[in-house]
């Protein structure tokens, strides 16, 4: 709540001019918010050797005025305290604050950030709190366009009025999927995101990528949900053809925690997100290739590989041993993407074991592997006294090549800029 007891968002009680100025002062405070972002961008430019012309784009929020008998203040400078009594008054107060921000931003002469526009604070165009919300939004957007600046709308999933957003004049509408937060949407994440993609395409909207604040404290729940954002966006084309926004909570943010995590699975999300932003993330239908019939010489070992096509996380799916061999030992080395079989000393004949992995949707897949162990003397008998080999080769069997291989996106010194701000890729091609 504000010092007056009201709220700057559309819900809650009315506010007064001093509440708005409190937000204004905080936005432009020394060493915080915009000032801190300017400094952080300067550091990033130096670390990454970016051109001096590089700037971080910023979108700022304008509070939502409310019609009320409460005295607001002298926002127009005529010496008389005003009340907000009409739709026109609401628009005037909105424009007053925009002008205040534009003037201050320009006078501060930031070298590393630029004001791209303003963020519409309401997450729907519903009349629940303000019956003239659509008309109010349209008039405010016109005021912004007069000032050669843009307005971005980020409604929640299936919010009231999303079908009107383009006609009203929003420069970009980016719908929240809300999959990370609403349990009702988590019953069938894949189907829900398919529906999301269809709605977004119909109304020319982008997608907000969302990670819950406590992501790393419940990886079993949150990991697959965020992965569904990535998978569905890649599959539907939203990765390359839609505008993106990003929600990662407060403080350092979840993406920061991704980057500095010692857990390979958590770190994978940072690397995947980096590729997603670049438009290069490759997530085809999930499949692990494993050789199912192998031959090994007695007392020798067989080293096979398991290969995941695309940028899937190897450590998450935890290839494991479902059934161990009767006449040997089997070891899985996840980090190296290999499994090793060695027969018992002196054994030759048939053996088998079963490996198991889990699909992204949770399905358990078992892969039986048949092993033929040939006697060691069968190899030695194939070598004559001169050392030349006959038809029987002593070379250890090798696993056949298995596709593209697992790609680990090792990203050096790349940061997701502006941790506390929503990053908008406005200049990306809109989804048709």
Coordinates of C-alpha atoms in Angstrom, one line a residue:
X1 CA 0.0 0.0 0.0
X2 CA 0.9 3.6 -0.5
X3 CA 1.5 6.1 2.4
X4 CA -2.0 7.3 1.9
X5 CA -3.4 3.8 2.3
X6 CA -4.4 3.4 -1.3
X7 CA -2.9 1.3 -4.1
X8 CA -1.3 2.4 -7.4
X9 CA -2.7 -0.6 -9.2
X10 CA -6.2 -0.8 -10.5
X11 CA -7.5 -2.7 -7.5
X12 CA -7.6 -1.2 -4.0
X13 CA -8.4 2.3 -2.8
X14 CA -7.7 5.6 -4.5
X15 CA -4.3 7.4 -4.2
X16 CA -3.1 10.9 -3.9
X17 CA -0.4 12.8 -5.8
X18 CA 2.2 12.3 -3.2
X19 CA 1.9 8.5 -3.6
X20 CA 2.7 8.9 -7.3
X21 CA 5.7 11.2 -6.5
X22 CA 7.0 8.6 -4.0
X23 CA 7.1 6.0 -6.9
X24 CA 8.7 8.6 -9.1
X25 CA 11.4 9.4 -6.6
X26 CA 12.1 5.7 -6.0
X27 CA 12.3 5.0 -9.8
X28 CA 15.0 7.7 -10.2
X29 CA 16.8 7.2 -6.9
X30 CA 20.6 7.3 -6.7
X31 CA 22.2 3.9 -7.1
X32 CA 18.9 2.0 -7.3
X33 CA 16.5 1.0 -10.1
X34 CA 17.3 3.0 -13.2
X35 CA 20.5 4.4 -11.9
X36 CA 21.7 0.9 -10.9
X37 CA 20.6 -0.5 -14.2
X38 CA 22.6 2.1 -16.1
X39 CA 25.7 1.2 -14.0
X40 CA 25.1 -2.5 -14.5
X41 CA 24.8 -2.1 -18.3
X42 CA 28.0 -0.2 -18.3
X43 CA 29.8 -3.1 -16.5
X44 CA 28.2 -5.6 -18.9
X45 CA 29.4 -3.7 -21.9
X46 CA 32.9 -3.6 -20.6
X47 CA 32.9 -7.3 -19.7
X48 CA 31.4 -8.4 -23.0
X49 CA 33.2 -5.9 -25.1
X50 CA 29.9 -4.5 -26.5
X51 CA 29.8 -1.4 -28.6
X52 CA 29.5 2.0 -26.8
X53 CA 26.2 2.5 -28.6
X54 CA 24.6 -0.6 -26.8
X55 CA 21.8 0.3 -24.4
X56 CA 19.4 -1.6 -22.3
X57 CA 15.7 -0.9 -23.2
X58 CA 13.4 0.1 -20.3
X59 CA 9.6 0.1 -19.9
X60 CA 8.2 1.9 -16.9
X61 CA 4.9 1.5 -15.2
X62 CA 2.4 4.3 -14.8
X63 CA 0.0 4.1 -11.8
X64 CA -3.7 3.5 -12.5
X65 CA -5.7 6.6 -11.5
X66 CA -9.2 6.1 -9.9
X67 CA -12.3 8.2 -9.9
X68 CA -12.9 9.4 -6.4
X69 CA -14.0 12.3 -4.2
X70 CA -10.6 12.2 -2.6
X71 CA -8.5 15.2 -3.3
X72 CA -5.6 14.1 -5.5
X73 CA -3.5 17.2 -5.7
X74 CA -2.4 20.1 -8.0
X75 CA -1.0 18.0 -10.9
X76 CA -1.7 20.7 -13.5
X77 CA 0.1 23.5 -11.7
X78 CA -2.8 25.9 -11.5
X79 CA -2.6 26.3 -7.8
X80 CA -5.8 24.4 -7.1
X81 CA -5.9 20.9 -5.7
X82 CA -7.9 18.6 -8.1
X83 CA -10.1 15.6 -7.7
X84 CA -10.3 12.8 -10.3
X85 CA -13.9 12.7 -11.2
X86 CA -14.2 11.8 -14.8
X87 CA -12.6 9.6 -17.5
X88 CA -10.9 12.8 -18.9
X89 CA -9.4 13.5 -15.5
X90 CA -7.9 10.0 -15.4
X91 CA -6.3 10.5 -18.8
X92 CA -5.0 13.9 -17.7
X93 CA -3.3 12.5 -14.6
X94 CA -1.9 9.6 -16.6
X95 CA -0.4 12.1 -19.2
X96 CA 0.9 14.3 -16.4
X97 CA 2.9 11.4 -14.9
X98 CA 4.2 10.3 -18.3
X99 CA 5.5 13.9 -19.0
X100 CA 7.2 14.0 -15.6
X101 CA 9.0 10.7 -16.3
X102 CA 10.0 11.7 -19.8
X103 CA 11.4 15.0 -18.7
X104 CA 13.4 13.4 -15.8
X105 CA 14.7 10.5 -17.8
X106 CA 16.0 12.8 -20.6
X107 CA 17.6 15.3 -18.1
X108 CA 19.5 12.5 -16.4
X109 CA 21.4 11.8 -19.6
X110 CA 21.8 8.0 -19.0
X111 CA 24.5 6.6 -21.2
X112 CA 23.6 3.0 -21.1
X113 CA 19.8 2.7 -20.9
X114 CA 17.0 4.1 -23.1
X115 CA 13.3 4.5 -22.3
X116 CA 11.4 2.5 -24.9
X117 CA 7.9 3.0 -23.5
X118 CA 5.5 2.3 -20.8
X119 CA 3.9 -0.8 -19.3
X120 CA 0.1 -0.9 -18.9
X121 CA -0.3 -1.7 -15.2
X122 CA -3.6 -3.5 -15.4
X123 CA -3.4 -7.2 -16.4
X124 CA -6.8 -7.2 -18.2
X125 CA -9.3 -4.9 -19.8
X126 CA -12.0 -6.0 -17.5
X127 CA -14.6 -3.6 -16.1
X128 CA -14.4 -5.3 -12.7
X129 CA -12.6 -2.3 -11.1
X130 CA -13.1 0.4 -13.7
X131 CA -16.0 0.1 -16.1
X132 CA -14.3 2.4 -18.7
X133 CA -11.0 0.5 -18.7
X134 CA -11.0 -0.2 -22.5
X135 CA -11.8 3.4 -23.3
X136 CA -9.3 4.6 -20.8
X137 CA -6.5 2.4 -22.2
X138 CA -7.2 3.6 -25.8
X139 CA -7.0 7.3 -24.8
X140 CA -3.9 6.8 -22.8
X141 CA -2.2 5.0 -25.7
X142 CA -3.0 7.9 -27.9
X143 CA -1.3 10.2 -25.4
X144 CA 1.8 8.0 -25.5
X145 CA 1.9 7.9 -29.3
X146 CA 1.7 11.7 -29.4
X147 CA 4.9 11.7 -27.4
X148 CA 6.5 9.1 -29.7
X149 CA 6.6 6.4 -27.2
X150 CA 5.1 2.9 -26.9
X151 CA 2.8 1.0 -24.6
X152 CA 3.1 -2.7 -23.8
X153 CA 0.2 -4.8 -22.3
X154 CA 0.9 -8.1 -20.4
X155 CA -2.5 -9.7 -19.6
X156 CA -2.9 -12.9 -17.6
X157 CA -3.9 -16.0 -19.4
X158 CA -7.2 -15.7 -21.2
X159 CA -7.8 -12.2 -19.6
X160 CA -10.9 -10.2 -20.4
X161 CA -10.3 -7.9 -23.4
X162 CA -7.3 -9.6 -25.0
X163 CA -9.2 -9.8 -28.3
X164 CA -9.5 -5.9 -28.2
X165 CA -5.8 -5.2 -27.4
X166 CA -4.6 -4.8 -31.0
X167 CA -7.5 -2.6 -32.0
X168 CA -7.2 -0.4 -28.9
X169 CA -3.6 0.4 -30.0
X170 CA -1.2 -1.5 -27.8
X171 CA 2.2 -1.7 -29.5
X172 CA 2.7 -5.2 -28.1
X173 CA 0.6 -7.6 -26.2
X174 CA 2.4 -10.4 -24.4
X175 CA 0.2 -12.9 -22.6
X176 CA 1.2 -14.6 -19.4
X177 CA 0.9 -18.3 -19.5
X178 CA 0.5 -18.5 -15.7
X179 CA 1.5 -22.2 -15.9
X180 CA 4.2 -21.7 -13.3
X181 CA 1.7 -20.5 -10.7
X182 CA -1.8 -21.9 -11.2
X183 CA -2.4 -25.5 -10.2
X184 CA -5.5 -25.7 -12.3
X185 CA -3.4 -25.2 -15.4
X186 CA -0.8 -27.8 -14.3
X187 CA -3.0 -30.9 -14.7
X188 CA -2.0 -31.2 -18.4
X189 CA 0.8 -28.7 -19.1
X190 CA 1.4 -29.8 -22.7
X191 CA -2.3 -29.4 -23.7
X192 CA -2.5 -26.1 -21.8
X193 CA 0.5 -24.7 -23.7
X194 CA -0.9 -25.9 -27.0
X195 CA -4.1 -23.9 -26.3
X196 CA -2.0 -20.9 -25.2
X197 CA -0.1 -21.0 -28.5
X198 CA -3.3 -21.0 -30.5
X199 CA -4.8 -18.1 -28.6
X200 CA -1.5 -16.1 -28.9
X201 CA -1.4 -16.7 -32.6
X202 CA -5.0 -15.7 -33.1
X203 CA -4.6 -12.4 -31.4
X204 CA -1.0 -11.7 -32.4
X205 CA 0.4 -11.9 -28.9
X206 CA 3.8 -12.9 -27.5
X207 CA 4.5 -15.1 -24.5
X208 CA 5.8 -14.3 -21.0
X209 CA 8.3 -16.9 -19.8
X210 CA 7.7 -17.4 -16.1
X211 CA 9.8 -19.0 -13.3
X212 CA 8.3 -19.3 -9.8
X213 CA 10.2 -17.5 -7.1
X214 CA 11.0 -20.7 -5.2
X215 CA 12.0 -22.6 -8.3
X216 CA 15.1 -24.3 -7.1
X217 CA 13.5 -25.4 -3.8
X218 CA 11.0 -27.6 -5.6
X219 CA 12.7 -28.8 -8.8
X220 CA 10.5 -31.8 -9.2
X221 CA 7.5 -29.5 -9.7
X222 CA 9.0 -26.4 -11.2
X223 CA 11.6 -27.9 -13.5
X224 CA 9.1 -29.7 -15.9
X225 CA 6.8 -26.7 -15.9
X226 CA 9.5 -24.2 -17.0
X227 CA 10.7 -26.8 -19.5
X228 CA 7.2 -26.9 -20.9
X229 CA 7.4 -23.2 -21.6
X230 CA 10.5 -23.8 -23.6
X231 CA 9.4 -26.9 -25.4
X232 CA 6.0 -25.5 -26.4
X233 CA 7.5 -22.2 -27.6
X234 CA 10.1 -24.0 -29.7
X235 CA 7.5 -26.4 -31.1
X236 CA 4.9 -23.7 -31.9
X237 CA 7.3 -21.2 -33.4
X238 CA 6.9 -18.7 -30.6
X239 CA 10.6 -18.8 -29.9
X240 CA 11.5 -17.1 -33.1
X241 CA 8.3 -15.5 -34.3
X242 CA 6.8 -13.9 -31.2
X243 CA 7.7 -11.2 -28.7
X244 CA 8.9 -12.4 -25.3
X245 CA 8.8 -11.0 -21.8
X246 CA 10.4 -12.6 -18.7
X247 CA 9.2 -13.0 -15.1
X248 CA 11.8 -14.3 -12.6
X249 CA 10.6 -13.0 -9.3
X250 CA 12.3 -10.3 -7.1
X251 CA 15.8 -9.9 -5.7
X252 CA 18.6 -11.4 -7.8
X253 CA 16.0 -13.4 -9.6
X254 CA 15.6 -17.0 -10.6
X255 CA 17.6 -16.7 -13.8
X256 CA 20.6 -15.4 -11.8
X257 CA 20.3 -18.5 -9.6
X258 CA 20.2 -20.7 -12.7
X259 CA 23.5 -19.2 -13.9
X260 CA 25.4 -19.7 -10.7
X261 CA 24.0 -23.1 -9.6
X262 CA 26.4 -26.0 -9.0
X263 CA 23.5 -28.4 -10.0
X264 CA 23.9 -29.4 -13.6
X265 CA 20.2 -29.7 -14.0
X266 CA 19.5 -26.2 -12.7
X267 CA 22.3 -24.7 -14.8
X268 CA 20.8 -26.3 -17.9
X269 CA 17.9 -23.9 -17.6
X270 CA 20.2 -20.9 -17.9
X271 CA 22.0 -22.4 -21.0
X272 CA 18.6 -23.3 -22.5
X273 CA 17.2 -19.9 -21.8
X274 CA 20.2 -18.3 -23.4
X275 CA 19.7 -20.3 -26.6
X276 CA 16.0 -19.5 -26.4
X277 CA 16.7 -15.8 -26.4
X278 CA 19.1 -16.3 -29.3
X279 CA 16.5 -18.3 -31.2
X280 CA 18.7 -21.4 -31.4
X281 CA 17.3 -23.8 -28.8
X282 CA 16.8 -27.2 -30.4
X283 CA 14.3 -29.5 -28.6
X284 CA 13.1 -32.2 -31.0
X285 CA 11.0 -35.2 -30.0
X286 CA 12.8 -36.7 -27.0
X287 CA 14.6 -39.9 -27.7
X288 CA 17.7 -41.6 -26.3
X289 CA 19.7 -43.8 -28.7
X290 CA 21.1 -46.9 -27.0
X291 CA 22.7 -49.9 -28.8
X292 CA 20.6 -52.9 -27.9
X293 CA 22.9 -55.8 -29.1
X294 CA 26.6 -55.8 -28.3
X295 CA 29.4 -58.3 -28.6
X296 CA 32.4 -58.3 -26.2
X297 CA 35.4 -60.5 -25.8
X298 CA 35.8 -62.5 -22.6
X299 CA 37.6 -60.5 -19.9
X300 CA 37.2 -57.3 -21.9
X301 CA 34.9 -54.4 -21.4
X302 CA 32.3 -52.9 -23.7
X303 CA 31.8 -49.1 -23.6
X304 CA 28.6 -47.8 -25.2
X305 CA 27.1 -44.4 -25.5
X306 CA 23.6 -43.0 -24.9
X307 CA 22.8 -40.0 -27.0
X308 CA 20.0 -37.5 -26.7
X309 CA 19.3 -35.6 -29.9
X310 CA 19.0 -31.9 -29.2
X311 CA 19.5 -29.6 -26.3
X312 CA 17.8 -31.8 -23.7
X313 CA 19.3 -32.0 -20.2
X314 CA 21.2 -35.2 -19.9
X315 CA 21.4 -35.2 -16.1
X316 CA 17.6 -34.8 -15.6
X317 CA 16.5 -38.0 -17.2
X318 CA 18.9 -40.1 -15.2
X319 CA 19.6 -43.1 -17.3
X320 CA 19.7 -45.9 -14.7
X321 CA 20.0 -49.7 -14.4
X322 CA 16.7 -51.4 -14.3
X323 CA 18.0 -55.0 -14.4
X324 CA 21.6 -56.0 -13.8
X325 CA 23.4 -58.7 -15.8
X326 CA 23.8 -62.2 -14.3
X327 CA 27.3 -62.7 -15.6
X328 CA 29.0 -59.3 -15.4
X329 CA 28.8 -55.8 -14.1
X330 CA 27.3 -52.6 -15.6
X331 CA 28.1 -49.0 -14.8
X332 CA 26.4 -45.8 -16.0
X333 CA 28.4 -42.6 -16.2
X334 CA 25.9 -39.8 -16.7
X335 CA 28.3 -36.9 -17.0
X336 CA 30.2 -38.6 -19.8
X337 CA 27.1 -40.1 -21.5
X338 CA 28.5 -43.7 -21.4
X339 CA 27.7 -47.1 -19.9
X340 CA 30.3 -49.8 -19.4
X341 CA 29.8 -53.6 -19.3
X342 CA 32.4 -56.1 -18.2
X343 CA 31.7 -59.8 -18.1
X344 CA 32.7 -62.0 -15.1
X345 CA 36.2 -63.5 -15.4
X346 CA 36.1 -66.7 -17.4
X347 CA 32.5 -66.3 -18.6
X348 CA 31.5 -66.6 -22.3
X349 CA 28.0 -66.9 -23.7
X350 CA 24.8 -64.8 -23.6
X351 CA 24.1 -62.2 -21.0
X352 CA 21.7 -59.2 -20.8
X353 CA 20.8 -56.1 -18.8
X354 CA 18.2 -53.4 -18.9
X355 CA 18.6 -49.7 -18.9
X356 CA 15.9 -47.2 -18.0
X357 CA 15.3 -43.5 -18.6
X358 CA 12.4 -41.1 -18.2
X359 CA 10.7 -39.1 -20.9
X360 CA 10.0 -35.4 -20.2
X361 CA 6.4 -36.2 -19.7
X362 CA 7.3 -38.6 -16.9
X363 CA 6.9 -41.9 -18.9
X364 CA 9.5 -44.6 -17.8
X365 CA 11.2 -46.3 -20.8
X366 CA 13.1 -49.6 -20.4
X367 CA 15.7 -50.6 -23.0
X368 CA 16.8 -54.3 -22.8
X369 CA 20.4 -54.8 -24.0
X370 CA 21.5 -58.3 -25.3
X371 CA 25.2 -59.1 -24.8
X372 CA 27.2 -61.9 -26.5
X373 CA 30.5 -62.6 -24.7
X374 CA 32.9 -64.5 -27.0
X375 CA 35.7 -66.7 -25.6
X376 CA 39.1 -65.1 -25.5
X377 CA 40.7 -68.2 -27.1
X378 CA 38.5 -67.7 -30.2
X379 CA 40.4 -64.5 -30.8
X380 CA 43.8 -65.9 -30.2
X381 CA 43.2 -68.9 -32.5
X382 CA 42.6 -66.4 -35.3
X383 CA 46.2 -65.1 -35.1
X384 CA 49.0 -67.0 -36.9
X385 CA 52.6 -67.2 -35.8
X386 CA 53.6 -64.3 -37.9
X387 CA 51.1 -62.1 -36.1
X388 CA 48.8 -61.6 -39.0
X389 CA 45.1 -61.9 -38.2
X390 CA 42.6 -64.2 -39.9
X391 CA 38.9 -63.6 -40.4
X392 CA 38.3 -63.2 -36.6
X393 CA 39.2 -59.7 -35.5
X394 CA 40.6 -59.0 -32.1
X395 CA 39.6 -55.4 -32.2
X396 CA 37.1 -54.5 -29.4
X397 CA 33.6 -53.8 -30.6
X398 CA 32.7 -50.2 -30.8
X399 CA 29.3 -48.6 -30.5
X400 CA 27.8 -47.3 -33.7
X401 CA 27.7 -43.5 -34.2
X402 CA 24.5 -42.2 -32.7
X403 CA 23.4 -38.9 -34.2
X404 CA 24.1 -35.4 -33.3
X405 CA 25.0 -35.8 -29.6
X406 CA 24.1 -33.9 -26.6
X407 CA 24.8 -30.3 -26.9
X408 CA 25.7 -28.5 -23.7
X409 CA 25.3 -24.7 -24.3
X410 CA 28.4 -23.5 -22.4
X411 CA 27.9 -19.8 -22.2
X412 CA 30.7 -17.7 -20.9
X413 CA 30.1 -14.4 -19.2
X414 CA 26.6 -14.0 -20.7
X415 CA 24.2 -12.4 -18.3
X416 CA 20.4 -11.9 -18.6
X417 CA 20.5 -8.1 -18.3
X418 CA 18.2 -6.1 -16.1
X419 CA 17.4 -8.7 -13.4
X420 CA 14.7 -6.6 -11.7
X421 CA 13.0 -5.5 -14.9
X422 CA 11.0 -7.3 -17.6
X423 CA 13.0 -7.6 -20.7
X424 CA 11.0 -7.1 -23.8
X425 CA 12.2 -8.0 -27.3
X426 CA 9.9 -5.5 -29.1
X427 CA 11.7 -5.4 -32.3
X428 CA 11.3 -9.2 -32.9
X429 CA 9.1 -10.3 -35.8
X430 CA 5.5 -10.5 -34.6
X431 CA 3.8 -13.9 -34.8
X432 CA 1.4 -13.9 -37.7

